[in-house]
Amino acid sequence: MSLLPILEYPDAALRKTAAPVAVERFADPAFQRLLDDMFQTMYEAPGIGLASTQVDVFERFMVIDVTETRDQPLVFVNPTIRERSSDLRVHTEGCLSIPGVFADVTRADGILVEAFDRHGARFELGVDGLLATCVQHELDHLDGKLFIDYLSPLKRDRALKKLEKLRKSRE
Ligand code: NI
């Protein structure tokens, strides 16, 4: 396994829409290796989710593990959200592509997601809480959308200034 470089804002690639994963890909050892590398990259970062577009791959899939014990890896290939609860949940989100920046985002508290697992088996999963937030955040990445897009212009400005400052202090 190997660590993959994570693209950082404002890399234009983060704005690309990923295309569906083709059926043949499931049997491709390179695809399986890529998923393993994404998990390793996510755990190492550390983060709770990583979407393909963040590692410069434009196929619709993402890896997630929101557990503290880091032992419940989930793969979502070609995911779609079938239902969203009207109940909302506010979570202070961050993103491995926008390191050091955190802001409150409101999303559906519960969702029903349909996807394929890493071997091509279709599944449906009802999730809520942090996992629901994470699935929605990662799915947005596949459509070129970032959590800062939900912020008011003022808050986004503040977040991006913070990012700039953090980058300067890292140099
Ligand atoms: Ni993210």
mmCIF file of N, CA, C and O in Angstrom, residues 131-165:
data_model
loop_
_atom_site.group_PDB
_atom_site.id
_atom_site.type_symbol
_atom_site.label_atom_id
_atom_site.label_comp_id
_atom_site.label_asym_id
_atom_site.label_seq_id
_atom_site.Cartn_x
_atom_site.Cartn_y
_atom_site.Cartn_z
ATOM 1 N N LEU A 131 -22.160 9.678 10.500
ATOM 2 C CA LEU A 131 -21.974 8.928 9.257
ATOM 3 C C LEU A 131 -22.789 9.533 8.110
ATOM 4 O O LEU A 131 -22.318 9.618 6.977
ATOM 5 N N ALA A 132 -24.004 9.994 8.430
ATOM 6 C CA ALA A 132 -24.838 10.636 7.404
ATOM 7 C C ALA A 132 -24.197 11.930 6.920
ATOM 8 O O ALA A 132 -24.170 12.232 5.726
ATOM 9 N N THR A 133 -23.660 12.692 7.864
ATOM 10 C CA THR A 133 -22.969 13.931 7.507
ATOM 11 C C THR A 133 -21.790 13.622 6.583
ATOM 12 O O THR A 133 -21.591 14.260 5.555
ATOM 13 N N CYS A 134 -21.017 12.601 6.973
ATOM 14 C CA CYS A 134 -19.822 12.249 6.236
ATOM 15 C C CYS A 134 -20.149 11.768 4.814
ATOM 16 O O CYS A 134 -19.510 12.195 3.847
ATOM 17 N N VAL A 135 -21.172 10.920 4.684
ATOM 18 C CA VAL A 135 -21.562 10.428 3.353
ATOM 19 C C VAL A 135 -21.945 11.609 2.453
ATOM 20 O O VAL A 135 -21.537 11.690 1.292
ATOM 21 N N GLN A 136 -22.714 12.544 2.995
ATOM 22 C CA GLN A 136 -23.143 13.704 2.188
ATOM 23 C C GLN A 136 -21.963 14.585 1.807
ATOM 24 O O GLN A 136 -21.874 15.086 0.682
ATOM 25 N N HIS A 137 -21.033 14.754 2.737
ATOM 26 C CA HIS A 137 -19.831 15.558 2.471
ATOM 27 C C HIS A 137 -18.993 14.917 1.354
ATOM 28 O O HIS A 137 -18.577 15.602 0.411
ATOM 29 N N GLU A 138 -18.775 13.598 1.455
ATOM 30 C CA GLU A 138 -17.942 12.903 0.455
ATOM 31 C C GLU A 138 -18.643 12.844 -0.898
ATOM 32 O O GLU A 138 -18.009 12.993 -1.942
ATOM 33 N N LEU A 139 -19.969 12.618 -0.865
ATOM 34 C CA LEU A 139 -20.707 12.565 -2.131
ATOM 35 C C LEU A 139 -20.635 13.917 -2.855
ATOM 36 O O LEU A 139 -20.531 13.975 -4.077
ATOM 37 N N ASP A 140 -20.666 14.986 -2.099
ATOM 38 C CA ASP A 140 -20.499 16.321 -2.692
ATOM 39 C C ASP A 140 -19.182 16.413 -3.468
ATOM 40 O O ASP A 140 -19.128 17.006 -4.547
ATOM 41 N N HIS A 141 -18.116 15.836 -2.896
ATOM 42 C CA HIS A 141 -16.808 15.877 -3.575
ATOM 43 C C HIS A 141 -16.897 15.292 -4.985
ATOM 44 O O HIS A 141 -16.234 15.769 -5.906
ATOM 45 N N LEU A 142 -17.707 14.238 -5.144
ATOM 46 C CA LEU A 142 -17.822 13.573 -6.449
ATOM 47 C C LEU A 142 -18.511 14.479 -7.474
ATOM 48 O O LEU A 142 -18.435 14.245 -8.667
ATOM 49 N N ASP A 143 -19.181 15.520 -6.965
ATOM 50 C CA ASP A 143 -19.814 16.503 -7.850
ATOM 51 C C ASP A 143 -19.064 17.832 -7.837
ATOM 52 O O ASP A 143 -19.592 18.860 -8.265
ATOM 53 N N GLY A 144 -17.845 17.797 -7.340
ATOM 54 C CA GLY A 144 -17.010 19.005 -7.355
ATOM 55 C C GLY A 144 -17.418 20.049 -6.342
ATOM 56 O O GLY A 144 -17.096 21.232 -6.476
ATOM 57 N N LYS A 145 -18.146 19.597 -5.316
ATOM 58 C CA LYS A 145 -18.644 20.552 -4.320
ATOM 59 C C LYS A 145 -17.888 20.406 -3.000
ATOM 60 O O LYS A 145 -17.590 19.288 -2.576
ATOM 61 N N LEU A 146 -17.603 21.526 -2.348
ATOM 62 C CA LEU A 146 -16.845 21.530 -1.090
ATOM 63 C C LEU A 146 -17.698 22.101 0.034
ATOM 64 O O LEU A 146 -18.615 22.881 -0.216
ATOM 65 N N PHE A 147 -17.380 21.726 1.278
ATOM 66 C CA PHE A 147 -18.241 22.168 2.391
ATOM 67 C C PHE A 147 -18.255 23.680 2.555
ATOM 68 O O PHE A 147 -19.249 24.250 3.014
ATOM 69 N N ILE A 148 -17.196 24.339 2.128
ATOM 70 C CA ILE A 148 -17.168 25.806 2.260
ATOM 71 C C ILE A 148 -18.179 26.480 1.326
ATOM 72 O O ILE A 148 -18.521 27.642 1.526
ATOM 73 N N ASP A 149 -18.659 25.727 0.329
ATOM 74 C CA ASP A 149 -19.673 26.287 -0.580
ATOM 75 C C ASP A 149 -20.981 26.576 0.153
ATOM 76 O O ASP A 149 -21.804 27.351 -0.333
ATOM 77 N N TYR A 150 -21.190 25.922 1.293
ATOM 78 C CA TYR A 150 -22.423 26.115 2.053
ATOM 79 C C TYR A 150 -22.370 27.341 2.964
ATOM 80 O O TYR A 150 -23.391 27.724 3.523
ATOM 81 N N LEU A 151 -21.184 27.908 3.114
ATOM 82 C CA LEU A 151 -21.039 29.017 4.056
ATOM 83 C C LEU A 151 -21.497 30.336 3.425
ATOM 84 O O LEU A 151 -21.462 30.487 2.202
ATOM 85 N N SER A 152 -21.889 31.266 4.265
ATOM 86 C CA SER A 152 -22.221 32.598 3.781
ATOM 87 C C SER A 152 -20.924 33.217 3.249
ATOM 88 O O SER A 152 -19.831 32.822 3.665
ATOM 89 N N PRO A 153 -21.009 34.170 2.323
ATOM 90 C CA PRO A 153 -19.789 34.785 1.764
ATOM 91 C C PRO A 153 -18.851 35.278 2.868
ATOM 92 O O PRO A 153 -17.631 35.101 2.772
ATOM 93 N N LEU A 154 -19.429 35.832 3.915
ATOM 94 C CA LEU A 154 -18.616 36.369 5.001
ATOM 95 C C LEU A 154 -17.841 35.262 5.715
ATOM 96 O O LEU A 154 -16.635 35.368 5.941
ATOM 97 N N LYS A 155 -18.558 34.177 6.031
ATOM 98 C CA LYS A 155 -17.917 33.064 6.740
ATOM 99 C C LYS A 155 -16.904 32.355 5.847
ATOM 100 O O LYS A 155 -15.869 31.884 6.310
ATOM 101 N N ARG A 156 -17.228 32.250 4.551
ATOM 102 C CA ARG A 156 -16.301 31.589 3.616
ATOM 103 C C ARG A 156 -15.010 32.402 3.517
ATOM 104 O O ARG A 156 -13.911 31.869 3.537
ATOM 105 N N ASP A 157 -15.187 33.704 3.429
ATOM 106 C CA ASP A 157 -14.047 34.621 3.374
ATOM 107 C C ASP A 157 -13.137 34.440 4.575
ATOM 108 O O ASP A 157 -11.921 34.352 4.451
ATOM 109 N N ARG A 158 -13.763 34.356 5.730
ATOM 110 C CA ARG A 158 -13.027 34.204 6.982
ATOM 111 C C ARG A 158 -12.274 32.861 6.984
ATOM 112 O O ARG A 158 -11.118 32.778 7.373
ATOM 113 N N ALA A 159 -12.963 31.814 6.529
ATOM 114 C CA ALA A 159 -12.355 30.474 6.489
ATOM 115 C C ALA A 159 -11.149 30.461 5.553
ATOM 116 O O ALA A 159 -10.101 29.895 5.867
ATOM 117 N N LEU A 160 -11.295 31.088 4.405
ATOM 118 C CA LEU A 160 -10.214 31.064 3.423
ATOM 119 C C LEU A 160 -9.031 31.920 3.857
ATOM 120 O O LEU A 160 -7.881 31.611 3.546
ATOM 121 N N LYS A 161 -9.321 32.982 4.585
ATOM 122 C CA LYS A 161 -8.230 33.799 5.136
ATOM 123 C C LYS A 161 -7.441 32.990 6.151
ATOM 124 O O LYS A 161 -6.221 33.080 6.231
ATOM 125 N N LYS A 162 -8.170 32.185 6.916
ATOM 126 C CA LYS A 162 -7.513 31.338 7.912
ATOM 127 C C LYS A 162 -6.620 30.309 7.212
ATOM 128 O O LYS A 162 -5.498 30.033 7.647
ATOM 129 N N LEU A 163 -7.120 29.769 6.128
ATOM 130 C CA LEU A 163 -6.360 28.787 5.351
ATOM 131 C C LEU A 163 -5.059 29.406 4.847
ATOM 132 O O LEU A 163 -3.980 28.818 4.947
ATOM 133 N N GLU A 164 -5.173 30.634 4.339
ATOM 134 C CA GLU A 164 -4.010 31.357 3.826
ATOM 135 C C GLU A 164 -2.969 31.583 4.917
ATOM 136 O O GLU A 164 -1.778 31.374 4.719
ATOM 137 N N LYS A 165 -3.481 31.961 6.078
ATOM 138 C CA LYS A 165 -2.609 32.222 7.218
ATOM 139 C C LYS A 165 -1.876 30.948 7.666
ATOM 140 O O LYS A 165 -0.677 30.964 7.927
#
